[in-house]
Tab-separated table of C-alpha atoms in Angstrom:
chain	number	residue	atom	x	y	z
A	1	MET	CA	-129.300	44.644	-43.383
A	2	ARG	CA	-127.161	45.754	-46.061
A	3	ALA	CA	-129.097	46.984	-49.192
A	4	ASP	CA	-127.406	44.828	-51.630
A	5	SER	CA	-128.769	41.854	-49.736
A	6	ASP	CA	-131.971	42.549	-52.238
A	7	TYR	CA	-129.477	42.363	-55.473
A	8	GLN	CA	-131.684	40.341	-57.778
A	9	LEU	CA	-131.668	39.227	-61.499
A	10	SER	CA	-134.558	39.658	-63.679
A	11	ASP	CA	-135.188	36.221	-66.100
A	12	ARG	CA	-133.598	38.074	-68.481
A	13	ALA	CA	-130.566	39.527	-66.921
A	14	ALA	CA	-129.903	36.010	-65.674
A	15	GLU	CA	-129.414	34.995	-69.394
A	16	THR	CA	-126.997	38.051	-70.168
A	17	TYR	CA	-124.898	37.042	-67.072
A	18	GLU	CA	-124.613	33.465	-68.121
A	19	ALA	CA	-123.864	34.676	-72.397
A	20	LYS	CA	-121.581	37.643	-71.630
A	21	LYS	CA	-120.261	37.660	-67.853
A	22	VAL	CA	-119.454	34.194	-67.629
A	23	PRO	CA	-117.078	33.921	-70.664
A	24	ALA	CA	-115.445	37.608	-69.639
A	25	ILE	CA	-115.142	37.227	-65.987
A	26	PHE	CA	-116.499	34.507	-63.935
A	27	ALA	CA	-115.206	31.447	-66.026
A	28	PRO	CA	-112.003	32.711	-65.614
A	29	LEU	CA	-112.165	33.352	-62.023
A	30	ALA	CA	-113.509	30.183	-60.975
A	31	GLU	CA	-110.578	28.603	-62.767
A	32	GLN	CA	-107.984	31.047	-61.362
A	33	THR	CA	-109.472	30.006	-57.832
A	34	LEU	CA	-109.528	26.192	-58.210
A	35	ASP	CA	-105.694	26.582	-59.921
A	36	ALA	CA	-105.267	27.870	-56.203
A	37	VAL	CA	-106.434	25.156	-54.158
A	38	ALA	CA	-106.769	21.683	-53.732
A	39	LEU	CA	-109.371	19.715	-55.285
A	40	PRO	CA	-109.788	15.792	-53.538
A	41	GLU	CA	-111.449	13.161	-55.946
A	42	GLY	CA	-114.967	12.102	-54.354
A	43	ALA	CA	-115.594	14.894	-52.585
A	44	ARG	CA	-119.164	16.156	-51.892
A	45	VAL	CA	-118.814	19.998	-53.100
A	46	LEU	CA	-121.382	22.468	-52.269
A	47	ASP	CA	-121.281	25.659	-54.608
A	48	ILE	CA	-123.405	28.578	-52.526
A	49	ALA	CA	-124.756	31.723	-54.510
A	50	CYS	CA	-124.071	29.197	-57.353
A	51	GLY	CA	-125.456	31.498	-59.628
A	52	THR	CA	-125.869	29.801	-63.289
A	53	GLY	CA	-123.352	27.272	-61.738
A	54	VAL	CA	-120.232	28.121	-62.915
A	55	VAL	CA	-117.851	26.845	-60.291
A	56	SER	CA	-120.276	24.014	-60.447
A	57	ARG	CA	-119.239	22.997	-64.056
A	58	ALA	CA	-115.588	23.947	-63.513
A	59	VAL	CA	-115.134	21.847	-60.621
A	60	GLY	CA	-117.109	18.672	-62.233
A	61	ALA	CA	-114.665	19.541	-65.771
A	62	ARG	CA	-111.559	18.643	-63.353
A	63	LEU	CA	-112.728	15.466	-61.076
A	64	THR	CA	-112.989	12.210	-63.024
A	65	ARG	CA	-114.434	9.953	-60.283
A	66	PRO	CA	-118.298	10.791	-59.854
A	67	SER	CA	-119.002	13.392	-57.562
A	68	PRO	CA	-122.156	15.092	-55.934
A	69	ILE	CA	-121.935	18.608	-56.682
A	70	THR	CA	-124.883	20.936	-55.084
A	71	GLY	CA	-125.589	24.375	-55.675
A	72	LEU	CA	-127.310	26.495	-53.622
A	73	ASP	CA	-128.945	30.291	-54.766
A	74	LEU	CA	-131.556	32.691	-53.868
A	75	ASN	CA	-132.524	33.516	-57.415
A	76	ALA	CA	-134.729	31.341	-59.287
A	77	GLY	CA	-133.937	32.608	-62.431
A	78	MET	CA	-130.237	32.067	-61.978
A	79	LEU	CA	-130.948	28.537	-60.810
A	80	ARG	CA	-133.033	27.818	-63.608
A	81	ILE	CA	-129.882	28.421	-65.990
A	82	ALA	CA	-127.162	26.306	-63.778
A	83	ALA	CA	-129.874	23.266	-63.613
A	84	ARG	CA	-130.389	23.722	-67.932
A	85	GLU	CA	-126.243	23.805	-67.896
A	86	GLY	CA	-126.039	20.951	-65.769
A	87	VAL	CA	-122.579	19.950	-64.444
A	88	PRO	CA	-120.225	17.358	-67.240
A	89	PRO	CA	-120.454	13.605	-66.360
A	90	PRO	CA	-120.139	11.599	-64.855
A	91	HIS	CA	-121.176	13.798	-61.753
A	92	GLU	CA	-124.468	14.435	-60.516
A	93	GLY	CA	-125.742	18.077	-60.378
A	94	ARG	CA	-128.232	19.008	-57.603
A	95	TRP	CA	-129.768	22.872	-57.191
A	96	ALA	CA	-131.305	24.219	-54.289
A	97	GLU	CA	-133.396	27.588	-53.976
A	98	ALA	CA	-132.615	28.755	-50.688
A	99	PRO	CA	-130.764	31.426	-48.321
A	100	VAL	CA	-127.774	31.165	-47.590
A	101	ASP	CA	-128.501	31.626	-43.446
A	102	ALA	CA	-131.012	28.679	-43.509
A	103	MET	CA	-129.416	25.917	-45.826
A	104	PRO	CA	-131.753	22.467	-46.566
A	105	PHE	CA	-129.072	20.742	-45.823
A	106	LYS	CA	-128.097	18.536	-42.257
A	107	ALA	CA	-125.018	18.931	-40.864
A	108	GLY	CA	-121.547	17.765	-42.233
A	109	SER	CA	-123.732	17.480	-45.350
A	110	PHE	CA	-120.411	18.455	-47.576
A	111	ASP	CA	-116.442	18.338	-47.733
A	112	LEU	CA	-115.792	21.376	-49.995
A	113	ALA	CA	-117.878	24.543	-50.191
A	114	PHE	CA	-116.960	27.565	-52.581
A	115	CYS	CA	-118.592	31.313	-52.459
A	116	GLN	CA	-117.492	32.862	-55.505
A	117	GLN	CA	-118.699	36.595	-55.271
A	118	GLY	CA	-121.643	35.698	-52.970
A	119	ILE	CA	-120.502	36.424	-49.559
A	120	GLN	CA	-120.843	40.330	-50.104
A	121	PHE	CA	-124.361	40.249	-50.469
A	122	PHE	CA	-125.610	38.166	-47.673
A	123	PRO	CA	-127.674	40.128	-45.416
A	124	GLU	CA	-125.851	38.994	-42.085
A	125	THR	CA	-122.453	38.238	-42.666
A	126	ALA	CA	-121.551	36.001	-39.349
A	127	GLY	CA	-124.436	33.788	-39.698
A	128	ALA	CA	-124.141	32.495	-43.419
A	129	LEU	CA	-120.682	31.669	-41.972
A	130	ALA	CA	-121.748	30.280	-39.219
A	131	GLU	CA	-124.217	28.310	-41.561
A	132	MET	CA	-121.371	27.311	-43.630
A	133	ARG	CA	-119.715	25.476	-40.936
A	134	ARG	CA	-122.523	23.562	-40.014
A	135	VAL	CA	-123.037	22.124	-43.443
A	136	LEU	CA	-119.426	21.046	-43.743
A	137	ALA	CA	-117.491	17.737	-42.267
A	138	PRO	CA	-115.015	18.005	-39.659
A	139	GLY	CA	-112.113	18.573	-41.529
A	140	GLY	CA	-114.020	20.122	-44.352
A	141	ARG	CA	-112.713	23.291	-46.367
A	142	LEU	CA	-114.375	26.793	-46.868
A	143	VAL	CA	-113.120	28.778	-50.613
A	144	LEU	CA	-114.303	32.332	-50.543
A	145	THR	CA	-113.468	34.946	-52.998
A	146	VAL	CA	-114.850	38.187	-53.255
A	147	TRP	CA	-113.680	41.810	-55.292
A	148	ALA	CA	-111.301	43.393	-53.183
A	149	GLY	CA	-112.181	47.257	-55.101
A	150	VAL	CA	-114.407	48.436	-57.746
A	151	PRO	CA	-112.741	47.755	-60.843
A	152	PRO	CA	-112.743	50.440	-63.725
A	153	LEU	CA	-115.855	49.058	-65.641
A	154	PHE	CA	-117.751	49.314	-62.860
A	155	ASP	CA	-116.491	52.789	-61.615
A	156	ALA	CA	-117.333	53.915	-65.080
A	157	ILE	CA	-120.721	52.230	-65.051
A	158	ALA	CA	-121.370	53.926	-62.232
A	159	GLU	CA	-120.399	57.284	-62.902
A	160	ALA	CA	-122.597	57.259	-66.055
A	161	LEU	CA	-125.755	56.066	-64.472
A	162	LEU	CA	-125.337	58.967	-61.949
A	163	PRO	CA	-127.044	61.762	-64.066
A	164	VAL	CA	-129.494	58.887	-65.704
A	165	LEU	CA	-131.030	57.258	-62.856
A	166	GLY	CA	-129.079	58.552	-59.571
A	167	ALA	CA	-127.164	57.907	-56.869
A	168	GLU	CA	-129.047	54.500	-55.839
A	169	ALA	CA	-128.580	52.880	-59.339
A	170	ALA	CA	-124.904	54.000	-59.263
A	171	ARG	CA	-124.319	52.400	-55.804
A	172	THR	CA	-125.738	49.420	-57.222
A	173	ALA	CA	-123.579	48.755	-59.885
A	174	ARG	CA	-120.909	49.628	-57.242
A	175	ALA	CA	-122.282	47.256	-54.996
A	176	PRO	CA	-120.451	43.791	-55.580
A	177	PHE	CA	-116.885	45.338	-55.282
A	178	THR	CA	-117.299	47.251	-52.412
A	179	PHE	CA	-117.563	44.758	-49.166
A	180	ILE	CA	-113.580	44.576	-48.730
A	181	ALA	CA	-112.443	47.579	-47.393
A	182	ASP	CA	-109.148	46.534	-45.849
A	183	ASP	CA	-106.866	43.480	-46.878
A	184	GLY	CA	-108.992	40.978	-46.133
A	185	THR	CA	-108.417	40.943	-42.368
A	186	ALA	CA	-111.796	41.481	-40.835
A	187	LEU	CA	-113.456	38.611	-43.003
A	188	ALA	CA	-110.630	36.312	-41.961
A	189	ARG	CA	-111.399	37.419	-38.461
A	190	LEU	CA	-114.817	36.648	-39.159
A	191	VAL	CA	-114.188	33.251	-40.437
A	192	ALA	CA	-111.996	32.317	-37.709
A	193	GLU	CA	-114.840	33.108	-35.111
A	194	ALA	CA	-117.365	31.070	-37.324
A	195	GLY	CA	-115.141	28.386	-36.319
A	196	PHE	CA	-112.915	27.921	-38.942
A	197	ALA	CA	-109.069	27.563	-38.655
A	198	ALA	CA	-106.389	29.540	-39.905
A	199	PRO	CA	-107.746	31.590	-43.092
A	200	ARG	CA	-105.062	31.656	-45.818
A	201	ARG	CA	-105.567	34.663	-47.939
A	202	ALA	CA	-104.219	35.060	-51.747
A	203	VAL	CA	-104.921	37.774	-54.274
A	204	LEU	CA	-105.964	36.710	-57.991
A	205	ARG	CA	-106.165	39.014	-60.706
A	206	PRO	CA	-108.300	37.888	-63.432
A	207	THR	CA	-108.914	40.107	-66.481
A	208	ARG	CA	-112.005	41.271	-68.477
A	209	ARG	CA	-111.541	41.338	-72.163
A	210	LEU	CA	-114.224	42.687	-74.015
A	211	ASP	CA	-114.598	44.228	-77.566
A	212	ALA	CA	-113.665	48.047	-77.495
A	213	THR	CA	-116.903	49.197	-78.709
A	214	PRO	CA	-120.174	50.599	-77.030
A	215	GLU	CA	-122.501	47.444	-77.984
A	216	ALA	CA	-120.048	44.973	-76.021
A	217	LEU	CA	-120.722	47.143	-73.610
A	218	VAL	CA	-124.480	47.049	-73.218
A	219	PRO	CA	-124.466	43.606	-71.566
A	220	GLU	CA	-122.075	44.591	-68.649
A	221	ILE	CA	-124.771	47.794	-67.956
A	222	LEU	CA	-127.684	45.682	-68.327
A	223	ALA	CA	-126.834	42.337	-66.164
A	224	SER	CA	-127.701	43.751	-63.157
A	225	PRO	CA	-130.672	44.789	-60.775
A	226	ASN	CA	-130.507	48.342	-62.672
A	227	GLU	CA	-132.342	46.271	-65.801
A	228	PRO	CA	-135.346	46.926	-65.473
A	229	LEU	CA	-135.038	51.040	-64.792
A	230	LEU	CA	-132.531	50.779	-67.875
A	231	SER	CA	-135.230	49.018	-69.666
A	232	ALA	CA	-137.835	51.591	-68.983
A	233	ALA	CA	-135.458	54.409	-70.154
A	234	GLY	CA	-135.610	52.943	-73.387
A	235	PRO	CA	-132.662	52.172	-76.102
A	236	ALA	CA	-131.292	55.857	-76.696
A	237	ALA	CA	-130.745	56.089	-73.098
A	238	ILE	CA	-128.814	52.688	-72.799
A	239	ALA	CA	-127.012	53.777	-76.160
A	240	ALA	CA	-125.774	56.552	-74.354
A	241	LEU	CA	-124.824	54.629	-71.410
A	242	SER	CA	-122.843	52.848	-73.471
A	243	GLU	CA	-121.064	55.567	-75.317
A	244	ALA	CA	-120.073	57.558	-71.947
A	245	VAL	CA	-118.524	54.321	-70.648
A	246	HIS	CA	-116.693	53.591	-73.707
A	247	ASP	CA	-115.086	56.924	-73.710
A	248	ALA	CA	-114.214	56.386	-69.948
A	249	LEU	CA	-112.501	53.088	-70.808
A	250	GLN	CA	-110.401	54.265	-73.374
A	251	PRO	CA	-107.453	54.305	-71.542
A	252	PHE	CA	-107.475	50.612	-71.522
A	253	ARG	CA	-107.623	50.016	-74.920
A	254	ALA	CA	-105.727	47.544	-76.716
A	255	GLY	CA	-105.972	47.163	-80.383
A	256	GLU	CA	-109.701	46.255	-80.589
A	257	ALA	CA	-109.896	45.141	-77.122
A	258	LEU	CA	-110.815	46.505	-73.598
A	259	VAL	CA	-108.199	44.876	-71.505
A	260	LEU	CA	-109.950	45.526	-67.693
A	261	PRO	CA	-107.862	44.809	-64.824
A	262	GLN	CA	-109.690	43.271	-61.735
A	263	GLU	CA	-108.692	42.032	-58.235
A	264	ALA	CA	-110.185	39.471	-56.112
A	265	LEU	CA	-109.152	38.268	-52.522
A	266	LEU	CA	-109.262	34.707	-52.169
A	267	LEU	CA	-109.922	33.040	-48.526
A	268	GLU	CA	-109.228	29.486	-47.726
A	269	ALA	CA	-109.930	27.796	-44.153
A	270	ARG	CA	-110.791	24.561	-42.780
A	271	CYS	CA	-113.488	22.980	-40.486
A	272	ALA	CA	-111.693	23.492	-36.701
């Protein structure tokens, strides 16, 4: 089992994630994803590893006919926010707390499944993909996105954490971004082996924009599983970390903003 399968957020970190990270990067990524795939009206949609529900809300905003939209996640704190935020009318939002390799749904329950930045956290990739295939109807589609490299922001955070909290905290900061070690060929092969036909690959390039101040970086540093350790270290340690990260990111400064590139692989496949 990969250690990053235990990537969990505290309730406080989940609130920070929704308030800061969703508008900064995960909502733009969801919109780019939906721009790149067909979104049929009336589809039964599953949002796997839904977090605070950003993809569910983006899908609901684009569909006009009532559609059932179901979000599934293992993190109760994230799901509480997803349920609180809901999905736009006229759609019905449903939320399930369960692991991806044992989803509480009948076979063929969905027409379209999204998994935005989740697959890198699953303990066993092949088993997770097989379960995704099971819950999709014949002809159903799976859309995955996964970060395709460590972006400058999180490289800087990891380097700043290393002397303060050690190698494990630095590894945790980079963990969401290290799943893809090639151009996605290995993941596409696993998708095909799970019973999906002709996986299509594309590259998405959302940009994260932050105020160019150390204070603006604090939520990025805290909204992770490192948050309890950082909180225990105290405000002075957090301020010093944010200063170090701020200094490292000066090459990406544009006026009063930090313009930080990220790259994601999109993989879309249909049930064979």
